[in-house]
CSV table of C-alpha atoms and ligand atoms in Angstrom, one decimal:
chain,number,residue,atom,x,y,z
A,177,MET,CA,0.0,0.0,0.0
A,178,ARG,CA,1.1,3.6,-0.7
A,179,ARG,CA,2.6,5.3,2.4
A,180,GLY,CA,1.6,8.9,3.1
A,181,ILE,CA,3.9,11.9,2.5
A,182,ILE,CA,4.8,14.5,5.1
A,183,PHE,CA,4.5,18.0,3.5
A,184,VAL,CA,6.4,20.4,5.7
A,185,VAL,CA,5.6,24.0,5.0
A,186,SER,CA,7.8,26.8,6.4
A,187,ALA,CA,7.8,30.5,5.6
A,188,PRO,CA,8.6,33.9,7.1
A,189,SER,CA,5.6,35.7,8.4
A,190,GLY,CA,3.8,37.8,5.8
A,191,THR,CA,3.9,35.2,3.0
A,192,GLY,CA,0.4,34.0,3.5
A,193,LYS,CA,1.5,30.6,4.8
A,194,SER,CA,-1.7,30.1,6.8
A,195,THR,CA,-3.9,31.0,3.9
A,196,ILE,CA,-2.1,28.6,1.6
A,197,CYS,CA,-2.3,25.8,4.2
A,198,LYS,CA,-6.0,26.4,4.7
A,199,GLY,CA,-6.6,26.3,1.0
A,200,LEU,CA,-4.6,23.1,0.5
A,201,LEU,CA,-6.5,21.4,3.3
A,202,ALA,CA,-9.9,22.5,1.8
A,203,SER,CA,-9.0,21.5,-1.7
A,204,VAL,CA,-6.7,18.4,-1.6
A,205,GLU,CA,-8.6,15.3,-0.9
A,206,GLY,CA,-7.0,13.0,1.7
A,207,LEU,CA,-4.6,15.7,3.0
A,208,ARG,CA,-4.7,16.0,6.8
A,209,ARG,CA,-3.1,18.6,9.1
A,210,SER,CA,-0.9,17.6,12.0
A,211,VAL,CA,-2.1,19.3,15.1
A,212,SER,CA,0.9,20.5,17.2
A,213,CYS,CA,1.2,21.0,20.9
A,214,THR,CA,2.2,24.5,22.2
A,215,THR,CA,2.8,26.3,25.4
A,216,ARG,CA,1.6,29.6,24.0
A,217,PRO,CA,-1.8,30.8,25.2
A,218,PRO,CA,-4.7,30.4,22.7
A,219,ARG,CA,-5.6,33.5,20.6
A,220,PRO,CA,-9.3,34.5,20.3
A,221,GLY,CA,-11.1,31.9,18.2
A,222,GLU,CA,-8.5,29.2,18.6
A,223,GLU,CA,-10.0,25.9,19.9
A,224,GLN,CA,-8.3,23.4,22.2
A,225,GLY,CA,-7.3,20.4,20.1
A,226,GLU,CA,-8.2,22.1,16.8
A,227,SER,CA,-5.7,24.8,16.2
A,228,TYR,CA,-3.3,23.4,18.7
A,229,HIS,CA,-3.2,21.2,21.8
A,230,PHE,CA,-2.5,23.9,24.4
A,231,LEU,CA,-0.4,22.6,27.2
A,232,PRO,CA,1.3,24.0,30.4
A,233,ARG,CA,5.1,24.1,30.0
A,234,GLU,CA,5.7,21.3,32.6
A,235,GLU,CA,3.4,19.0,30.7
A,236,PHE,CA,5.0,19.8,27.4
A,237,LEU,CA,8.5,19.1,28.8
A,238,ARG,CA,7.3,15.9,30.4
A,239,ARG,CA,6.0,14.7,27.1
A,240,ALA,CA,9.2,15.8,25.3
A,241,ALA,CA,11.3,13.8,27.7
A,242,GLY,CA,9.1,10.8,27.1
A,243,GLY,CA,9.7,10.9,23.3
A,244,PHE,CA,6.1,12.0,22.5
A,245,PHE,CA,7.2,14.5,19.8
A,246,LEU,CA,8.6,13.9,16.4
A,247,GLU,CA,10.3,17.3,16.7
A,248,HIS,CA,9.9,20.2,19.0
A,249,ALA,CA,11.4,23.7,19.1
A,250,GLU,CA,11.1,27.0,20.9
A,251,TYR,CA,9.8,30.0,19.0
A,252,GLY,CA,9.1,33.4,20.3
A,253,GLY,CA,9.5,32.2,23.9
A,254,HIS,CA,7.0,29.3,23.6
A,255,LEU,CA,7.4,25.6,22.9
A,256,TYR,CA,5.9,23.9,19.9
A,257,GLY,CA,6.0,20.2,19.0
A,258,THR,CA,4.6,17.7,16.6
A,259,PRO,CA,3.0,14.6,18.3
A,260,ALA,CA,4.6,11.5,16.7
A,261,GLY,CA,1.8,9.0,17.1
A,262,PRO,CA,-0.9,10.6,14.9
A,263,VAL,CA,1.6,11.3,12.1
A,264,ARG,CA,2.9,7.7,12.1
A,265,GLU,CA,-0.7,6.4,12.0
A,266,MET,CA,-1.8,8.7,9.2
A,267,LEU,CA,1.3,7.8,7.1
A,268,GLU,CA,0.7,4.1,7.6
A,269,ALA,CA,-2.9,4.5,6.5
A,270,GLY,CA,-1.6,6.2,3.3
A,271,THR,CA,-2.8,9.6,4.3
A,272,ASP,CA,-0.6,12.7,3.4
A,273,VAL,CA,0.1,15.0,6.4
A,274,LEU,CA,0.6,18.8,6.2
A,275,MET,CA,2.8,20.3,8.9
A,276,ASP,CA,3.1,24.1,9.3
A,277,ILE,CA,6.3,24.2,11.3
A,278,ASP,CA,9.2,26.6,11.7
A,279,ILE,CA,12.8,26.2,10.2
A,280,GLN,CA,14.1,24.5,13.3
A,281,GLY,CA,11.3,21.9,13.2
A,282,ALA,CA,12.0,21.2,9.5
A,283,ALA,CA,15.7,20.8,10.3
A,284,HIS,CA,14.9,18.4,13.1
A,285,LEU,CA,12.8,16.2,10.7
A,286,ARG,CA,15.5,16.2,8.0
A,287,ALA,CA,18.0,15.0,10.6
A,288,SER,CA,15.5,12.5,12.3
A,289,ILE,CA,16.9,9.2,13.5
A,290,ASP,CA,13.7,7.6,12.2
A,291,THR,CA,14.2,6.5,8.6
A,292,TRP,CA,10.4,6.5,8.0
A,293,VAL,CA,10.4,10.3,8.8
A,294,ARG,CA,13.3,11.2,6.5
A,295,GLU,CA,11.9,9.0,3.7
A,296,SER,CA,8.4,10.5,3.9
A,297,LEU,CA,9.5,14.1,3.8
A,298,ALA,CA,8.7,16.7,1.2
A,299,ASP,CA,9.8,20.1,2.6
A,300,ILE,CA,8.6,23.3,1.1
A,301,PHE,CA,9.7,26.9,1.7
A,302,ILE,CA,7.4,29.7,0.8
A,303,MET,CA,9.2,33.0,-0.3
A,304,PRO,CA,7.8,36.4,-0.9
A,305,PRO,CA,8.7,37.8,-4.3
A,306,SER,CA,11.0,40.4,-2.8
A,307,THR,CA,11.9,42.0,0.5
A,308,ALA,CA,10.2,45.2,-0.6
A,309,GLU,CA,6.9,43.4,-1.2
A,310,LEU,CA,7.2,41.6,2.2
A,311,ALA,CA,7.7,44.9,3.9
A,312,ARG,CA,4.7,46.3,2.1
A,313,ARG,CA,2.6,43.2,3.2
A,314,LEU,CA,3.8,43.4,6.8
A,315,ARG,CA,3.0,47.2,6.9
A,316,GLY,CA,-0.3,46.6,5.1
A,317,ARG,CA,-1.8,44.9,8.1
A,318,GLY,CA,-1.7,48.4,9.6
A,319,THR,CA,-2.0,47.0,13.1
A,320,GLU,CA,1.6,47.3,14.2
A,321,SER,CA,4.0,50.1,14.9
A,322,GLU,CA,6.9,50.8,12.5
A,323,GLU,CA,9.2,49.4,15.1
A,324,ARG,CA,7.3,46.1,15.3
A,325,VAL,CA,7.2,45.9,11.5
A,326,ALA,CA,11.0,46.4,11.4
A,327,ALA,CA,11.5,43.7,13.9
A,328,ARG,CA,9.3,41.3,12.0
A,329,LEU,CA,11.2,42.1,8.8
A,330,ALA,CA,14.5,41.5,10.4
A,331,ARG,CA,13.2,38.1,11.7
A,332,ALA,CA,11.8,37.3,8.2
A,333,THR,CA,15.1,38.1,6.6
A,334,GLU,CA,16.9,35.7,9.0
A,335,VAL,CA,14.3,33.0,8.3
A,336,MET,CA,14.7,33.4,4.5
A,337,ARG,CA,18.4,32.6,4.7
A,338,HIS,CA,17.3,29.0,5.2
A,339,TRP,CA,15.4,28.6,1.9
A,340,GLY,CA,18.3,26.5,0.4
A,341,GLU,CA,17.8,23.8,3.0
A,342,TYR,CA,14.4,22.9,1.5
A,343,ARG,CA,13.8,20.6,-1.4
A,344,TYR,CA,11.0,22.8,-2.8
A,345,LEU,CA,10.6,26.5,-3.1
A,346,VAL,CA,7.4,28.3,-3.8
A,347,VAL,CA,7.3,32.1,-4.5
A,348,SER,CA,4.0,33.6,-3.4
B,689,5GP,P1,1.9,30.6,15.9
B,689,5GP,O1,2.2,30.8,17.4
B,689,5GP,O2,1.9,31.9,15.2
B,689,5GP,O3,0.7,29.8,15.7
B,689,5GP,O4,3.2,29.9,15.3
B,689,5GP,C1,4.4,30.4,15.5
B,689,5GP,C2,5.4,29.5,14.7
B,689,5GP,O5,5.5,28.2,15.2
B,689,5GP,C3,5.0,29.3,13.2
B,689,5GP,O6,6.2,29.6,12.4
B,689,5GP,C4,4.7,27.9,13.1
B,689,5GP,O7,5.0,27.3,11.8
B,689,5GP,C5,5.5,27.3,14.1
B,689,5GP,N1,5.0,26.0,14.6
B,689,5GP,C6,3.7,25.6,14.8
B,689,5GP,N2,3.6,24.3,15.3
B,689,5GP,C7,4.9,23.9,15.3
B,689,5GP,C8,5.5,22.6,15.7
B,689,5GP,O8,4.8,21.6,16.0
B,689,5GP,N3,6.8,22.5,15.6
B,689,5GP,C9,7.6,23.6,15.2
B,689,5GP,N4,9.0,23.4,15.2
B,689,5GP,N5,7.1,24.8,14.9
B,689,5GP,C10,5.8,24.9,14.9
């Protein structure tokens, strides 16, 4: 039987990654999302177990120590991790899995000691057409100060240095 593929999608903020992922999940039959665990608090409208499994830090660390996660990383002061069990089950059932994870998570999966993870991996980086366009989009939200926009742009530039580590590149 055909095994599923892990589609890892990473991007700097402002590239429309969430919109692309939502669109893929709605239009590609048989594609399922991996629901991560995180220690960050839920944002308005985010449901427990749907957007994320929201966990206290101690519980997250306990699970990490027990090998619960396929990969985990710290981002913006919060912990994020991909539970291994559901991913393994979906792949074995021939279901493709979409993971919206950061550059550290993608690097951990590429270097996974589990052969089945490395062999199932299709990693995709989403790039904005230019830094100027990215700046325009980040500013376009109009909700943040110029200082915050500059900080996000600096972070995005740092993230974009990693595009060459990915097998696929999409300019959006
Ligand atoms: P947010 O807090 O905005 O939902 O996500 C922040 C960042 O964490 C995003 O870049 C997202 O891709 C990343 N992220 C979400 N879940 C995971 C995960 O399970 N592992 C890793 N490494 N990163 C994740």
